[in-house]
Coordinates of C-alpha atoms in Angstrom, one line a residue:
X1 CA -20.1 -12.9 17.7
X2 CA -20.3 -16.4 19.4
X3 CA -18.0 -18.7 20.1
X4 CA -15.1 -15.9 20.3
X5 CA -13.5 -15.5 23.3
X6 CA -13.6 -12.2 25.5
X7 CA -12.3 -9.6 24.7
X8 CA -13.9 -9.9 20.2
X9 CA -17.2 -10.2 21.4
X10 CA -17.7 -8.2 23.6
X11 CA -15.4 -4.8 21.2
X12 CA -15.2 -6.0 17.8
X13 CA -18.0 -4.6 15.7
X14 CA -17.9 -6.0 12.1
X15 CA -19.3 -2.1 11.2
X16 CA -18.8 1.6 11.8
X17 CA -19.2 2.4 15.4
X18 CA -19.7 5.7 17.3
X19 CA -17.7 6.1 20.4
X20 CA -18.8 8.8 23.4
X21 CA -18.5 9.1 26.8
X22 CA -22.3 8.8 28.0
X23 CA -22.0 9.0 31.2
X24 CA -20.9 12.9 30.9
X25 CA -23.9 13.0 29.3
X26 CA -26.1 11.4 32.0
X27 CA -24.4 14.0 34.1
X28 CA -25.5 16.7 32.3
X29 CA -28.7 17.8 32.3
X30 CA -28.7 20.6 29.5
X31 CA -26.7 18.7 26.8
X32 CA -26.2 19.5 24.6
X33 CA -26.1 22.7 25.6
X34 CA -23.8 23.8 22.1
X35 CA -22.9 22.3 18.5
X36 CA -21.1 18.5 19.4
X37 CA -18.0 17.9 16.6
X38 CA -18.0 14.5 15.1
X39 CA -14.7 13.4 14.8
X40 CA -14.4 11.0 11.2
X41 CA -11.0 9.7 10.3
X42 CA -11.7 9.1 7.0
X43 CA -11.5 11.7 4.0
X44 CA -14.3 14.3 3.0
X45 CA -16.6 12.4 0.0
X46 CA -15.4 8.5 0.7
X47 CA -18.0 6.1 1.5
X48 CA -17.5 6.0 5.2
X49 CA -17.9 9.9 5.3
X50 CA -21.0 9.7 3.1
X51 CA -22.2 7.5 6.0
X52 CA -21.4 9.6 9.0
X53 CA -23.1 12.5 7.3
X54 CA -26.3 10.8 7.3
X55 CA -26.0 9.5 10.9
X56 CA -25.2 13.0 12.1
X57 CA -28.1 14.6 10.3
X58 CA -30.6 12.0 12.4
X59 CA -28.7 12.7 15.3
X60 CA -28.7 16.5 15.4
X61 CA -32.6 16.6 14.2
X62 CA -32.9 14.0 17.3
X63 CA -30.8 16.2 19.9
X64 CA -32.0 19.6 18.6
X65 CA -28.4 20.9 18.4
X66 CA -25.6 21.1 15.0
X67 CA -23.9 18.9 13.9
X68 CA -19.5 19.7 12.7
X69 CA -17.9 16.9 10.9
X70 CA -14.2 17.3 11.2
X71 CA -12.5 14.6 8.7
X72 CA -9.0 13.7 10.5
X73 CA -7.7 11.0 7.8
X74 CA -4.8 9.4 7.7
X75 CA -3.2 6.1 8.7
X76 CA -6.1 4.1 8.1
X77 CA -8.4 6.3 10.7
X78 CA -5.8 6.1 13.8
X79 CA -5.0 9.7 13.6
X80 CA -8.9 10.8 14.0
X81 CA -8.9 8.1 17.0
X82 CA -6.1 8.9 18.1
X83 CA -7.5 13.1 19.0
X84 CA -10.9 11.3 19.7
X85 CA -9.0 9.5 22.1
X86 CA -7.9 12.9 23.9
X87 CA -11.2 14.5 23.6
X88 CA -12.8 15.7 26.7
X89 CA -15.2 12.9 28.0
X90 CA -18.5 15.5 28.1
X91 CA -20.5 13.9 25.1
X92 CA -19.6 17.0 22.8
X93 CA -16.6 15.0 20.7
X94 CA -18.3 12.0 19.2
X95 CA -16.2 9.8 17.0
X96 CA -17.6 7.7 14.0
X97 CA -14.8 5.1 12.9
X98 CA -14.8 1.1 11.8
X99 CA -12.8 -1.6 13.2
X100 CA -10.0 -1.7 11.4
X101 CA -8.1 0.7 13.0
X102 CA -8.2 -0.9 16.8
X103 CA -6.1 -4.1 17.0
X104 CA -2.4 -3.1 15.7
X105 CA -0.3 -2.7 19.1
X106 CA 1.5 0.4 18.0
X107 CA -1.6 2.2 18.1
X108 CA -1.2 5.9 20.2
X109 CA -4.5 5.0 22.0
X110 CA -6.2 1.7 24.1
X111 CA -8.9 0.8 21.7
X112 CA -10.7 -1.0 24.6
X113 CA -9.6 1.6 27.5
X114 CA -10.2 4.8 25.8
X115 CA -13.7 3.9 23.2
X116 CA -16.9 2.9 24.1
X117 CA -18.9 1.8 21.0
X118 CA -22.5 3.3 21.4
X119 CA -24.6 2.5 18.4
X120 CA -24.3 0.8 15.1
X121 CA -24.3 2.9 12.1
X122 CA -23.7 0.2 9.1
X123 CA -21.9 -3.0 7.9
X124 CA -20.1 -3.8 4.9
X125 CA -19.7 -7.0 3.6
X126 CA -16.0 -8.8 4.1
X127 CA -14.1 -10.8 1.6
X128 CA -11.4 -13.6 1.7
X129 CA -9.1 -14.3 -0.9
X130 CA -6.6 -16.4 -1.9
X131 CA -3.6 -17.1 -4.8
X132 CA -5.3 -19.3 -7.4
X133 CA -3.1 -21.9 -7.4
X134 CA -3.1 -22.4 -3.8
X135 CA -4.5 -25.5 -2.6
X136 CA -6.7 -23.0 0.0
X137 CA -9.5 -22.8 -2.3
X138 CA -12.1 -22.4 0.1
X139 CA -12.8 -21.7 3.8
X140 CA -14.3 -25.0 4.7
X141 CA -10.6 -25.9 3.6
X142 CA -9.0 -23.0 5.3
X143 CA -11.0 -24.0 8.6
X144 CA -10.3 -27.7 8.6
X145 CA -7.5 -28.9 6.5
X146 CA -5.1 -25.6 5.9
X147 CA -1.7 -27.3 7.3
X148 CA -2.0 -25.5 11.2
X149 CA 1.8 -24.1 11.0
X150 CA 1.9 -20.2 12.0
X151 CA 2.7 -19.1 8.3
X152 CA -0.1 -21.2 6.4
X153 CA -2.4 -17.9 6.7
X154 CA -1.1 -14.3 6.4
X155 CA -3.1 -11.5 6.8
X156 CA -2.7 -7.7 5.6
X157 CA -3.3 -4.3 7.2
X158 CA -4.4 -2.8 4.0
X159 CA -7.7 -5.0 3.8
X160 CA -10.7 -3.0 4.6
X161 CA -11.7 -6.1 6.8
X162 CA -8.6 -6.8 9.0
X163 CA -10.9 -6.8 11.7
X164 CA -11.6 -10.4 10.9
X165 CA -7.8 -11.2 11.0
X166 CA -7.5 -11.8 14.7
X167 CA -11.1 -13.2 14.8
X168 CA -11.0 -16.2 12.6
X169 CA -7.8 -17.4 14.3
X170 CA -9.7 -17.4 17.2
X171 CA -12.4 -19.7 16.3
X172 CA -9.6 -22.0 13.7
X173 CA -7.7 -22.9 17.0
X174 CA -4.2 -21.3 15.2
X175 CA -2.0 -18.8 14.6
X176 CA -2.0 -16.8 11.8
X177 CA 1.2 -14.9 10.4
X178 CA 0.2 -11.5 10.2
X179 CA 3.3 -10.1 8.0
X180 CA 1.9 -6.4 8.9
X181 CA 2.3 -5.9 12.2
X182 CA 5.8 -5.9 13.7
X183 CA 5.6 -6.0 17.4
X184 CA 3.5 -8.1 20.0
X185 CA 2.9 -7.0 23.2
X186 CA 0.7 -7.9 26.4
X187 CA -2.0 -6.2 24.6
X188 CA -2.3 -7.9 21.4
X189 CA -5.3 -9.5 20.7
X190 CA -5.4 -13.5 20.9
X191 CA -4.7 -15.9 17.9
X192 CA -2.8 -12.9 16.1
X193 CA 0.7 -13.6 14.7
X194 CA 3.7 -11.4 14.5
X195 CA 7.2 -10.8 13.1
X196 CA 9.9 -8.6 14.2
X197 CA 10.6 -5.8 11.6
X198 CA 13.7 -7.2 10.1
X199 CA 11.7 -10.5 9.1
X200 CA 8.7 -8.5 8.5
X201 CA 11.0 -6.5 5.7
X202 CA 12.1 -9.6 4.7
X203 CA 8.8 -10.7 3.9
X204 CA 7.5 -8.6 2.0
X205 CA 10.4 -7.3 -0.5
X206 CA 10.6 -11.1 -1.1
X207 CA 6.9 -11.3 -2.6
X208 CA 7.3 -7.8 -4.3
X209 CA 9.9 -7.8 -6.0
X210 CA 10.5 -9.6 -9.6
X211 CA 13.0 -10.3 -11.7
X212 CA 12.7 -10.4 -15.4
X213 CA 14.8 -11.6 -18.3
X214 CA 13.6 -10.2 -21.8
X215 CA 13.8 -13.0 -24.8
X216 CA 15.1 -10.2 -27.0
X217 CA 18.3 -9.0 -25.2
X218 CA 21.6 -10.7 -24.6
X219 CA 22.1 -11.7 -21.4
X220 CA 23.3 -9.6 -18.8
X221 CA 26.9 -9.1 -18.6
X222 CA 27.5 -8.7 -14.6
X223 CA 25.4 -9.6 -11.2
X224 CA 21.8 -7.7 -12.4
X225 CA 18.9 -8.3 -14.3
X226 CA 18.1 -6.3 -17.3
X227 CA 14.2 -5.3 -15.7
X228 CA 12.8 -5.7 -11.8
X229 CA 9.3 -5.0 -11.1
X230 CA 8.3 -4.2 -8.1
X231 CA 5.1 -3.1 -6.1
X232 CA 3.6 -1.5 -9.3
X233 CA 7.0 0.1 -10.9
X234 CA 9.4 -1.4 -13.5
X235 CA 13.3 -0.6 -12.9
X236 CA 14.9 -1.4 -16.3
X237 CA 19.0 -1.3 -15.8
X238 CA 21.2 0.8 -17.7
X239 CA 20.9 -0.4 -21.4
X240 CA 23.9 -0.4 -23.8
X241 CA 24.4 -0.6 -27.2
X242 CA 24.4 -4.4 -28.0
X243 CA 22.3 -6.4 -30.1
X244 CA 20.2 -9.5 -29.3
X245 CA 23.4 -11.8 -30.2
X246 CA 25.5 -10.3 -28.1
X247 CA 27.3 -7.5 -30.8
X248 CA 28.5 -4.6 -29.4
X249 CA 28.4 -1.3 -31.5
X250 CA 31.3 0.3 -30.0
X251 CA 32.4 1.3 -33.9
X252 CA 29.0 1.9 -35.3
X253 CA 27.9 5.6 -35.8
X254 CA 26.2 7.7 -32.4
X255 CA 22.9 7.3 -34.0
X256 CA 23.3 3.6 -34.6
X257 CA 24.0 2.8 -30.7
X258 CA 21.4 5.4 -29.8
X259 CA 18.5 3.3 -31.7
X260 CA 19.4 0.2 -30.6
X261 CA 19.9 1.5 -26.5
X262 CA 16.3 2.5 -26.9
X263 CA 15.0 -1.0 -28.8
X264 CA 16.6 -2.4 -26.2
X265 CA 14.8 -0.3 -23.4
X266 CA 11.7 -1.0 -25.2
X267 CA 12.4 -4.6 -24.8
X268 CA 12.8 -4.8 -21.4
X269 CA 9.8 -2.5 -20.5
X270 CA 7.6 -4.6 -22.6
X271 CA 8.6 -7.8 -21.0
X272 CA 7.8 -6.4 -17.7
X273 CA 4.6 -5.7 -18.6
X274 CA 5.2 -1.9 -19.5
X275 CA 5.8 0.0 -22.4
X276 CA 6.9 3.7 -23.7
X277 CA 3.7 5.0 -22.4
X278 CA 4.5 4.0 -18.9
X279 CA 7.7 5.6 -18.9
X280 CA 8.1 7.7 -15.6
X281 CA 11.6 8.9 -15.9
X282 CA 14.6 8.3 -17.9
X283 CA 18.3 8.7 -17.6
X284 CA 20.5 9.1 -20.5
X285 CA 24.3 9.2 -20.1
X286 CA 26.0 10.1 -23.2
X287 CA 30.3 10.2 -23.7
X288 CA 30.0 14.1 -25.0
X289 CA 27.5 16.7 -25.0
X290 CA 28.0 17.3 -28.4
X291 CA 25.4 14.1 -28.4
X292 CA 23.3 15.7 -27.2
X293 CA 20.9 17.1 -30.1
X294 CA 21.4 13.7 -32.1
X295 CA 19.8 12.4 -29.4
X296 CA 17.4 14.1 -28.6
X297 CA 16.0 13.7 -32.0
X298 CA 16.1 10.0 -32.1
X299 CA 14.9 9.8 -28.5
X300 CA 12.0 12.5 -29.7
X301 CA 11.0 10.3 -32.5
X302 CA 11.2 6.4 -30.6
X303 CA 8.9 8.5 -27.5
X304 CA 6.1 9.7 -29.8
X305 CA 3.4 11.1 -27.2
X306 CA 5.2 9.9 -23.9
X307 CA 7.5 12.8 -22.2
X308 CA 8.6 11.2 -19.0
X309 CA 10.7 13.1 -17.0
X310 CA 14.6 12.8 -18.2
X311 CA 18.3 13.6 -17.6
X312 CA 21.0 13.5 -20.1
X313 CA 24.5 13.4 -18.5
X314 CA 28.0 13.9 -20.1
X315 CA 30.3 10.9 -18.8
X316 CA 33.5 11.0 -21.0
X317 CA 34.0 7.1 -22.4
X318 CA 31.1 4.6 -21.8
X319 CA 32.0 0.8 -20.9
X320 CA 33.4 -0.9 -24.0
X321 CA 34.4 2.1 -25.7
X322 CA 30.7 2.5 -26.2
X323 CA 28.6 6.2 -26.6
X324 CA 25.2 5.9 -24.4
X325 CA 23.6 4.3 -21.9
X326 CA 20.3 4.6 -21.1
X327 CA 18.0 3.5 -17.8
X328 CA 13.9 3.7 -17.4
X329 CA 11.6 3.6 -15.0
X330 CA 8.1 3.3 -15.3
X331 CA 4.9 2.0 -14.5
X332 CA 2.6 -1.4 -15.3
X333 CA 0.4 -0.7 -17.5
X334 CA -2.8 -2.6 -17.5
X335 CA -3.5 -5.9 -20.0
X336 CA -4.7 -4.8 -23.4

């Protein structure tokens, strides 16, 4: 850890830590006297529990004395620090954990103040990457020729190794935008960007969300787009009963307009890289109950396997004199 200024080398560990209180130990001269609880905020059976299991074995074959795992997950393993962080300082409330969890400033706990790394249990190996057709294509590039402006590196809270995002900062010389991690206060580590919420928001919904317009359909007829797709999810708007030229079917029999609503659907799900079998829910508004059955039977038929959750509401008269409407929603589905 060289080369990074107080406080990263002498707190972060790139690697589970264990944090204790050892001078309640020193003070005690029977410990331990009962079974000591190690606190893991991770989930029973992940890789970082699989770890602590084996450390605690050693360590209760070395101490002579049981060993409890209690799994506290949640939050990225700041609800386990955060009751490690309350345990009684006499050695008998361990806490296995990485260093992810201890640079955010809303944290309920100091991570500085309140742990005190005592051994090293393992490392994992951390990974950079970038958008293909970025000109960032490596980190010799990143370290000496990325444009030194505070939003030419963004960093994200979900990446196993966000310890690193405060670090390399540090040794660039810059800021880095950290669109994550909303509020800065005296605390916050050096080199580490921040947004308020509102731009934070902002952000984000910016680069998740997607518009799409499906080759097949007429174009939309007010402010929307016939599809979004957003953080995993496609949104397809309410379809109507129009062909790809623009025809509406407001004379055509029910069972006409009902086939073409759902070839429409099917359109727009496909274009946004879904299909039938991602369907999730559906919404089906109809002018009259009495449509109902007719329906159901073409809808039964178009959905083959796929039952998605779905509504069917009676609305009197439909836009253009027309008899249903349906919206989707559903999921992307991998690349065949």
């Amino acid at each position: 850890m060289s080369g990074i200024p107080s406080p990263f080398g002498r707190r972060l560990l790139a690697a589970a830590t264990l944090s204790l209180d050892s001078r309640a130990m020193a003070q005690s001269p029977a410990f331990p006297a009962r079974p000591i609880t190690l606190v893991v905020p991770f989930p029973a059976g992940g890789p970082s529990d699989a770890l602590a299991r084996g450390f605690a074995r050693q360590m209760g074959d070395q101490l002579g004395q049981a060993m409890v795992i209690e799994n506290l997950a949640g939050a990225g393993g700041t609800i386990g620090l955060a009751k490690l962080a309350k345990a009684a300082p006499d050695g008998y409330t361990p806490g296995f954990g990485t260093t992810e969890p201890m640079w955010p400033t809303w944290l309920p706990y100091d991570p500085v103040a309140d742990f005190k790394p005592i051994g090293l249990a393992g490392s994992a190996p951390c990974g950079r990457g970038t958008c293909s057709a970025a000109p960032t294509r490596n980190m010799a590039f990143s370290c000496g020729k990325a444009p030194r402006s505070p939003t030419s590196q963004r960093a994200s809270l979900s990446a196993r190794c966000c310890a690193s995002c405060p670090i390399m900062p540090a040794r660039q010389g810059r800021n880095f935008l950290n669109i994550t991690r909303s509020r800065k206060t005296a605390s916050s580590p050096p080199g580490a960007g921040f947004m308020d919420d509102n731009q934070n928001h902002a952000v984000q919904t910016a680069q998740s969300v997607q518009t799409v317009s499906p080759a097949g359909l007429s174009a939309p007829g007010g402010h929307y787009s016939h599809a979004t797709v957003a953080n995993g999810f496609v949104f397809v708007s309410g379809q109507l009963p129009v062909t790809p030229d623009g025809q509406k079917l407001s004379a055509a029999p029910f069972d006409e307009q009902a086939r073409q609503v759902l070839a429409n659907v099917e359109a727009a799900l496909v274009a946004a890289g879904s299909g039938i079998a991602g369907l999730v829910q559906v919404r089906v508004y109809v002018d009259s109950i009495e449509n109902w059955p007719a329906f159901n039977a073409i809808y039964a038929a178009w959905a083959g396997n796929a039952r998605p959750a779905r509504a069917i509401v009676p609305t009197g008269p439909l836009h253009f004199g027309l008899k249903v409407e349906v919206e989707a929603t559903a999921v992307v589905l991998p690349a065949a």
